[in-house]
mmCIF file of C-alpha atoms in Angstrom:
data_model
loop_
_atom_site.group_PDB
_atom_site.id
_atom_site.type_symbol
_atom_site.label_atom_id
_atom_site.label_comp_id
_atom_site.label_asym_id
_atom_site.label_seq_id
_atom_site.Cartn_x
_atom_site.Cartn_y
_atom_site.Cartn_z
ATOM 1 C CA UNK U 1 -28.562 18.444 5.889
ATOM 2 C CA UNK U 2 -30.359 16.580 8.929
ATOM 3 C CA UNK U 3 -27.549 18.482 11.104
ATOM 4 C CA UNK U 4 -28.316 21.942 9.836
ATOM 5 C CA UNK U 5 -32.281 21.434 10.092
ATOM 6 C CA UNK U 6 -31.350 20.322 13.698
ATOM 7 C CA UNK U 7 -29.181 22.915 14.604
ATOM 8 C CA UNK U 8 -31.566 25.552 13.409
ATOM 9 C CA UNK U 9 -34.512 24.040 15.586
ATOM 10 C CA UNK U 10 -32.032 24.114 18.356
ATOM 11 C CA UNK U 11 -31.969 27.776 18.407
ATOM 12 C CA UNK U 12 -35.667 29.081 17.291
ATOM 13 C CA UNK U 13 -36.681 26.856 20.229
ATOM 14 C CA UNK U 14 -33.986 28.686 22.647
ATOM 15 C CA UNK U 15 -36.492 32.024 20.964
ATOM 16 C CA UNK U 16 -39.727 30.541 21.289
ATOM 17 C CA UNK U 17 -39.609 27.678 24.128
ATOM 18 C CA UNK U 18 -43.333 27.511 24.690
ATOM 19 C CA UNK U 19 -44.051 26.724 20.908
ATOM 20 C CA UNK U 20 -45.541 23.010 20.937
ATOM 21 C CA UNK U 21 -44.440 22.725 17.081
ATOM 22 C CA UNK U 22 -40.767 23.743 17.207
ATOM 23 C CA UNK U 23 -40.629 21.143 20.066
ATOM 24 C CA UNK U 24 -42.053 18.632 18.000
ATOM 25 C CA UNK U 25 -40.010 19.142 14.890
ATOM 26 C CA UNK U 26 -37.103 18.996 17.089
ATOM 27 C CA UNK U 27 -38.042 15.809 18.984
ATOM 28 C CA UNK U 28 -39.013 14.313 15.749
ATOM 29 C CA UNK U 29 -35.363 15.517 13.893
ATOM 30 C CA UNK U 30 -33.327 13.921 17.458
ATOM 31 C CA UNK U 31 -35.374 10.535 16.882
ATOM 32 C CA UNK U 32 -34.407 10.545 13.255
ATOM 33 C CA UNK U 33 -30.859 10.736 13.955
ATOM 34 C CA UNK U 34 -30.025 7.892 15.068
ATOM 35 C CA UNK U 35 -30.887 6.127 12.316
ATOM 36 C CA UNK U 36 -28.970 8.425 9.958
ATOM 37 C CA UNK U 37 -25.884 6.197 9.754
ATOM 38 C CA UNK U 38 -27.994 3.426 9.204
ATOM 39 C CA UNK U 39 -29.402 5.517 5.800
ATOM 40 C CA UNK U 40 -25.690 6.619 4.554
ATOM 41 C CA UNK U 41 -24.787 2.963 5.007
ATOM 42 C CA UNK U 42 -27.471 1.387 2.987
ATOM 43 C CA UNK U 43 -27.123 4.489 0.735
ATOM 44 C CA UNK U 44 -23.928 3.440 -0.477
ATOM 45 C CA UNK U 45 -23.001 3.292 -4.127
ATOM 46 C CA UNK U 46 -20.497 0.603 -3.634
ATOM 47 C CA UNK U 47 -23.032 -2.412 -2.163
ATOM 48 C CA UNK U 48 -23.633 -4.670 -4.345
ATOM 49 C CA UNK U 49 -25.771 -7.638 -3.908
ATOM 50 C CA UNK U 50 -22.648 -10.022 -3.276
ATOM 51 C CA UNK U 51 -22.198 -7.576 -0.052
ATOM 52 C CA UNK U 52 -26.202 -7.228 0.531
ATOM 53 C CA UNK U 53 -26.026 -11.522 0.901
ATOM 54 C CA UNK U 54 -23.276 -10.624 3.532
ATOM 55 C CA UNK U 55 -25.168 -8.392 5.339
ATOM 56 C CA UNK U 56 -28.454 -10.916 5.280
ATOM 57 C CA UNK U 57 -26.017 -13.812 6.669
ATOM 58 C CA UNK U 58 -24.976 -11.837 9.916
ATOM 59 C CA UNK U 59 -28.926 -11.909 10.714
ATOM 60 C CA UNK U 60 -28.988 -15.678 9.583
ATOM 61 C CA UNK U 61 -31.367 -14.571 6.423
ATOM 62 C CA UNK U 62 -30.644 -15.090 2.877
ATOM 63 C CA UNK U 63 -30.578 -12.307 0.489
ATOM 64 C CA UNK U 64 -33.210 -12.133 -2.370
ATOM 65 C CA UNK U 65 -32.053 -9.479 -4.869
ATOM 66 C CA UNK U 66 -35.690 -9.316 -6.459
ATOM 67 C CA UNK U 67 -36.787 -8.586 -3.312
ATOM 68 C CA UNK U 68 -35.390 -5.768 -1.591
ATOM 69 C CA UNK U 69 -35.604 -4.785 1.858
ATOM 70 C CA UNK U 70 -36.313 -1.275 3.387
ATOM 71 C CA UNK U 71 -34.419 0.323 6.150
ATOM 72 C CA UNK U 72 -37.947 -0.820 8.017
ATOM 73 C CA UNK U 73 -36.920 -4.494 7.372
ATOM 74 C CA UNK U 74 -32.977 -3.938 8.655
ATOM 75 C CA UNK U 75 -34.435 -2.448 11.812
ATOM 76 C CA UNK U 76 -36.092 -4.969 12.453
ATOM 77 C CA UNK U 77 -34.049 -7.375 12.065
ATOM 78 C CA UNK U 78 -31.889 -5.761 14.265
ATOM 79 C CA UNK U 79 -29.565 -4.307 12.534
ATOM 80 C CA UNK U 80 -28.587 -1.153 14.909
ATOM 81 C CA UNK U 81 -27.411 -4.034 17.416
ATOM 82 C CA UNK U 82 -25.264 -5.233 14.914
ATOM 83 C CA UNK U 83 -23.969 -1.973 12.692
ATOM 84 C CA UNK U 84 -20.571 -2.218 13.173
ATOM 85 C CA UNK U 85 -20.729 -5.365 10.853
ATOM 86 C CA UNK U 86 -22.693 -3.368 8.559
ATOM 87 C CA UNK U 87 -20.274 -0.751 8.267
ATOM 88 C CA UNK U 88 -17.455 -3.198 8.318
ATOM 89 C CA UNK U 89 -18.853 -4.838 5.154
ATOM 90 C CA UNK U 90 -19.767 -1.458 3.478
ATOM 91 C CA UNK U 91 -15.948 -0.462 4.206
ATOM 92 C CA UNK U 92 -15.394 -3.796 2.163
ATOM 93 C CA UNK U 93 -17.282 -2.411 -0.240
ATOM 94 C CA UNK U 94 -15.703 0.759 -0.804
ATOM 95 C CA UNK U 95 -12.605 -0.375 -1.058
ATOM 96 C CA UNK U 96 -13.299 -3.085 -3.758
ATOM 97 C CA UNK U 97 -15.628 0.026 -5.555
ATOM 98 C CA UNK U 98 -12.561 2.102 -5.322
ATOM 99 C CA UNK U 99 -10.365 -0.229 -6.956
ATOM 100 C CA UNK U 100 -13.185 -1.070 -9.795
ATOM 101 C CA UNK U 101 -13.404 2.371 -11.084
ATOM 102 C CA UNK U 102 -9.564 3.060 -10.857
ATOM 103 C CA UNK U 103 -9.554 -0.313 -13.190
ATOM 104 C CA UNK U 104 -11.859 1.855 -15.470
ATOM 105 C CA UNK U 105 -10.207 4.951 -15.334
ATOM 106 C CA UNK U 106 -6.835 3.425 -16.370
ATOM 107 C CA UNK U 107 -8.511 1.548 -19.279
ATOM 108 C CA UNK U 108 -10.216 4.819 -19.974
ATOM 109 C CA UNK U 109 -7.430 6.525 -20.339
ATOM 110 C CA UNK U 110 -5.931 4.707 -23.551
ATOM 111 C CA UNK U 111 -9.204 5.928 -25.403
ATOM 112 C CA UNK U 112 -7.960 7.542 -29.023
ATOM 113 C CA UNK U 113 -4.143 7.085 -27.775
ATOM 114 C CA UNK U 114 -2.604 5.472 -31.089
ATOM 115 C CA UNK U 115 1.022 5.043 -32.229
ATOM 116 C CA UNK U 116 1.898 7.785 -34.855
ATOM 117 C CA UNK U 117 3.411 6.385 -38.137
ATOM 118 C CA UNK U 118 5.656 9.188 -39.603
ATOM 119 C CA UNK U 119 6.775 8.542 -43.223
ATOM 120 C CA UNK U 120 10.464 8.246 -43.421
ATOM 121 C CA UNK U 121 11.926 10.307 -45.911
ATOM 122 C CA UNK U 122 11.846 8.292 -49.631
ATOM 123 C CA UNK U 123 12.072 5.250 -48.268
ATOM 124 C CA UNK U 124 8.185 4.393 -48.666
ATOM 125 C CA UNK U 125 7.553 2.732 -45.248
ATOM 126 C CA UNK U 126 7.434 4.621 -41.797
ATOM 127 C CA UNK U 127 9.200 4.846 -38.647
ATOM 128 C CA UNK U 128 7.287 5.031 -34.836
ATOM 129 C CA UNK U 129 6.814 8.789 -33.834
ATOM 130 C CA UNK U 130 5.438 10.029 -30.395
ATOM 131 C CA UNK U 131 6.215 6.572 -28.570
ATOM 132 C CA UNK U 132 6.692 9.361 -25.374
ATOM 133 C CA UNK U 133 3.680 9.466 -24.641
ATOM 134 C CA UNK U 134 2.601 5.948 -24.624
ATOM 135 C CA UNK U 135 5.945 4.905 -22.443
ATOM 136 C CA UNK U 136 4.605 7.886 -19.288
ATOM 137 C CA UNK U 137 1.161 5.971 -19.493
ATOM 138 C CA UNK U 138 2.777 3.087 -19.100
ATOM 139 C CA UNK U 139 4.974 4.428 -16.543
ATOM 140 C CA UNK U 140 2.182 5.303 -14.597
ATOM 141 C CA UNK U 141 0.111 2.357 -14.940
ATOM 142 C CA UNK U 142 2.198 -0.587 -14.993
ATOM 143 C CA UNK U 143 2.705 0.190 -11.398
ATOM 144 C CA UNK U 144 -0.945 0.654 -10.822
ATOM 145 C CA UNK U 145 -1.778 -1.855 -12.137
ATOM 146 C CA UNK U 146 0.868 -4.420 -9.941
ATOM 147 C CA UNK U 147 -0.355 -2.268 -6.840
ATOM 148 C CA UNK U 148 -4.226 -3.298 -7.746
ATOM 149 C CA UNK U 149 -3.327 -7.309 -7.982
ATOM 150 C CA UNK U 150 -1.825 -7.806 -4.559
ATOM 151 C CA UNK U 151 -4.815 -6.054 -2.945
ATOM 152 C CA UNK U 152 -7.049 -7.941 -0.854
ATOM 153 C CA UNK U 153 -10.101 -5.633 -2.113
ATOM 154 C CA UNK U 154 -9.601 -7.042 -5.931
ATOM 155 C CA UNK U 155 -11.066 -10.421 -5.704
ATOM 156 C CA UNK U 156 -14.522 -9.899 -7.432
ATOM 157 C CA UNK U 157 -12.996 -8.767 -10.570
ATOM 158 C CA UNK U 158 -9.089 -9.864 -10.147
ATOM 159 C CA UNK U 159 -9.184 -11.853 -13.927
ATOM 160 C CA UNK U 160 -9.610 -8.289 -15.455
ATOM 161 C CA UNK U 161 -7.032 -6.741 -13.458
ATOM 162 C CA UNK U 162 -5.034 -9.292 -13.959
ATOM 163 C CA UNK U 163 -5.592 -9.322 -17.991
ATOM 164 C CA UNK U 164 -5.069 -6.033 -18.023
ATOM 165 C CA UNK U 165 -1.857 -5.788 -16.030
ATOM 166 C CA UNK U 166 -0.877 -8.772 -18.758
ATOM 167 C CA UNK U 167 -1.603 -6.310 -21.338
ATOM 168 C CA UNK U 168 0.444 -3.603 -20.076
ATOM 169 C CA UNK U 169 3.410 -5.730 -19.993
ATOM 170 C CA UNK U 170 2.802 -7.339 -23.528
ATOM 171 C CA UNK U 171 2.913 -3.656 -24.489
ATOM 172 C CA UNK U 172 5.913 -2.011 -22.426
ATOM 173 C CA UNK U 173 7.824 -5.381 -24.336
ATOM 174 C CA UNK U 174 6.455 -4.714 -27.531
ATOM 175 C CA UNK U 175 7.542 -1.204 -27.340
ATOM 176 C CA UNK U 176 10.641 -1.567 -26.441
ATOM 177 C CA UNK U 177 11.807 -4.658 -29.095
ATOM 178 C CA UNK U 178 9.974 -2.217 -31.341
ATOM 179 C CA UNK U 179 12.211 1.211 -30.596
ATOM 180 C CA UNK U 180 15.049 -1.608 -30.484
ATOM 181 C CA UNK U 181 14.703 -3.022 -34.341
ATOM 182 C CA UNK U 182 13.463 1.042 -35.623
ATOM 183 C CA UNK U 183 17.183 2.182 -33.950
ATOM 184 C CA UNK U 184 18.399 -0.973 -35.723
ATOM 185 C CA UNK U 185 16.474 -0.235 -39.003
ATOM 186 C CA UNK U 186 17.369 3.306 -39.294
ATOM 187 C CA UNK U 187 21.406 2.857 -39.176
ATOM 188 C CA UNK U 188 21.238 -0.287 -41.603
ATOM 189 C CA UNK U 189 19.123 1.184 -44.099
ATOM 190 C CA UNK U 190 20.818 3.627 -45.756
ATOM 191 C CA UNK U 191 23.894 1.273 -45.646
ATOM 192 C CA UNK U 192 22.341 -1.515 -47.368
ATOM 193 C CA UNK U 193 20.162 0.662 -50.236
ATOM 194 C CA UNK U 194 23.096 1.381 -51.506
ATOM 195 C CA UNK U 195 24.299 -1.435 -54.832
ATOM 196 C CA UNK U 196 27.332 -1.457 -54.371
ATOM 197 C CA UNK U 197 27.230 -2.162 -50.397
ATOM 198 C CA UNK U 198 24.902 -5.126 -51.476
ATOM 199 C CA UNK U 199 27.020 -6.783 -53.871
ATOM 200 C CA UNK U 200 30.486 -6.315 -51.893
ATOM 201 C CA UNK U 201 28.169 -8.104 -48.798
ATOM 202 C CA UNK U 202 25.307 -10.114 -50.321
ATOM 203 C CA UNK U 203 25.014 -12.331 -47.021
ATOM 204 C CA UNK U 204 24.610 -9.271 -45.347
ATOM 205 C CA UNK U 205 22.687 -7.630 -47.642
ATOM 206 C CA UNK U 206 19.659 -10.514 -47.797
ATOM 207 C CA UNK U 207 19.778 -10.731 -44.190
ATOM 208 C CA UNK U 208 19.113 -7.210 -44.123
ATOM 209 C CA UNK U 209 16.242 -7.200 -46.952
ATOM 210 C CA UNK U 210 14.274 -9.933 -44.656
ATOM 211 C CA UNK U 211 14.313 -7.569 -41.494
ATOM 212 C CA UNK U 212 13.252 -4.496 -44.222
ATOM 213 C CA UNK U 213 9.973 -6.121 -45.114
ATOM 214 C CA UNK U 214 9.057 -7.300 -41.965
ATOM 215 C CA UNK U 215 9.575 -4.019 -40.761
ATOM 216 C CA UNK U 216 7.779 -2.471 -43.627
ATOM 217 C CA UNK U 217 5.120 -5.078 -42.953
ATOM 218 C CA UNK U 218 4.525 -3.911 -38.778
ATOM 219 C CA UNK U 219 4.937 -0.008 -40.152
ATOM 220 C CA UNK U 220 2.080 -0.836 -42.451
ATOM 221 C CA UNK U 221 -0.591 -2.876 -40.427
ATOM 222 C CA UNK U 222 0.123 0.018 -37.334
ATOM 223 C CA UNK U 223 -0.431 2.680 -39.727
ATOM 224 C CA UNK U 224 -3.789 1.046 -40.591
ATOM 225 C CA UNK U 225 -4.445 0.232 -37.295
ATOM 226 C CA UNK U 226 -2.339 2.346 -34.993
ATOM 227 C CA UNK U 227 -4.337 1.793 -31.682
ATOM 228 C CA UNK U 228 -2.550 1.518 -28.735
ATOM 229 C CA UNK U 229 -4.389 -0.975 -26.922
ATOM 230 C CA UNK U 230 -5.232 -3.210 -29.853
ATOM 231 C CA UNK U 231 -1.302 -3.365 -30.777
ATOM 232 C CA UNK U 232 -1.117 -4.617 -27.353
ATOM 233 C CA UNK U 233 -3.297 -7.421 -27.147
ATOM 234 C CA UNK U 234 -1.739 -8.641 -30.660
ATOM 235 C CA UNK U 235 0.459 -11.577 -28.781
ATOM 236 C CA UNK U 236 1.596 -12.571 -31.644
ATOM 237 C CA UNK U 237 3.198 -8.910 -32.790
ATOM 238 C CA UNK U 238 4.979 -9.065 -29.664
ATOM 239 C CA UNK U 239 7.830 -11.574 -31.404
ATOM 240 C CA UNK U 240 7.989 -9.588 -34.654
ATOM 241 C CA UNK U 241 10.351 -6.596 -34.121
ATOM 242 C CA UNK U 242 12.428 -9.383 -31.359
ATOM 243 C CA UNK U 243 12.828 -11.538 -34.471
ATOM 244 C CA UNK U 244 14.015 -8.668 -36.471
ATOM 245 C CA UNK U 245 16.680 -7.633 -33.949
#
């Protein structure tokens, strides 16, 4: 780093104090310095060119993204009069970054996570397995995700954090109408597959067939298409298993 390089011309010249070069180097490293806040500001990963127009409107200049500027140009605009707005905007900027790839992590994170149809003994449909680990994502993001909306720092992309929060909560409610009607589903059905139960309650017993295929209708578009996410977004499957219960 620009510290160590200094440090170590500190001490050779404390060896060799006559030697012309190791003063120069170190003059040259001491005027450099200063403008090495200036470089990890403008270095940062986090600016974008909605924060680069900020920066260009505290020197009265507007911002041409297919024209960038050098640290030459800042300087001489002025900016090392002005660098605690620069930092001020670049803390901005870090913040809202921050956010942005926490956003992308948690999306990340439901990457191959699907629902896992297990076939229920003879009954030829399938009841939800492994719902666990979907609910301690959910756990764990729903929160997140509520935490992320109220910030200040989400503004430049608060639609998708607010879509996906939306999504999250479509879920959570899917799930749990879902584990609702399969707790349902389970007790009824070997009740109702049974003749004689049918024909001593027949309003009971045609209620009960309508809930069995629409449940064997959700067991067998999620085994087809058992992702997470996608189940989510399905609006519409939010009302199914509710219906059913």
């Amino acid at each position: 780093t620009v510290d160590d390089v200094y440090t170590g011309a500190y001490k050779l010249l404390k060896l060799r104090r006559d030697d012309q070069v190791v003063m120069r180097t170190r003059e040259e490293i001491e005027a450099f310095r200063k403008y090495q806040p200036l470089l990890q500001e403008v270095a940062n990963p986090a600016l974008q060119p909605r924060h680069w127009e900020k920066i260009f409107e505290v020197f009265g200049k507007v911002y041409d993204e297919a024209n960038p500027c050098s640290c030459q140009d800042l300087i001489d605009m002025g900016v090392l009069d002005k660098f605690e707005k620069l930092e001020a905007i670049g803390a901005t900027a870090s913040k809202e970054f921050s956010l942005l790839k926490t956003l992308e992590k948690m999306i990340a994170e439901w990457d191959g996570v699907d629902f896992r149809c297990i076939a229920y003994k003879d009954t030829g449909t399938f009841i939800l397995g492994g719902a666990e680990e979907v609910q301690a994502i959910l756990d764990d993001q729903i929160v997140k995700a509520q935490g992320m909306c109220a910030s200040p720092f989400v503004k430049p992309f608060k639609e998708d954090a607010v879509e996906w929060s939306k999504t999250l909560n479509t879920l959570q409610d899917l799930l749990d109408n879902w584990l609702k009607c399969q707790s349902t589903w389970l007790y009824l059905e070997p009740i109702f597959s049974s003749d004689d139960i049918v024909k001593q309650m027949p309003e009971e017993g045609d209620k009960f067939r309508q809930v069995d295929q629409e449940w064997r209708d959700i067991m067998t578009a999620t085994s087809q298409e058992p992702g997470v996410i996608a189940i989510g977004r399905d609006v519409d499957r939010l009302d199914r298993p509710g219906e059913s219960n």
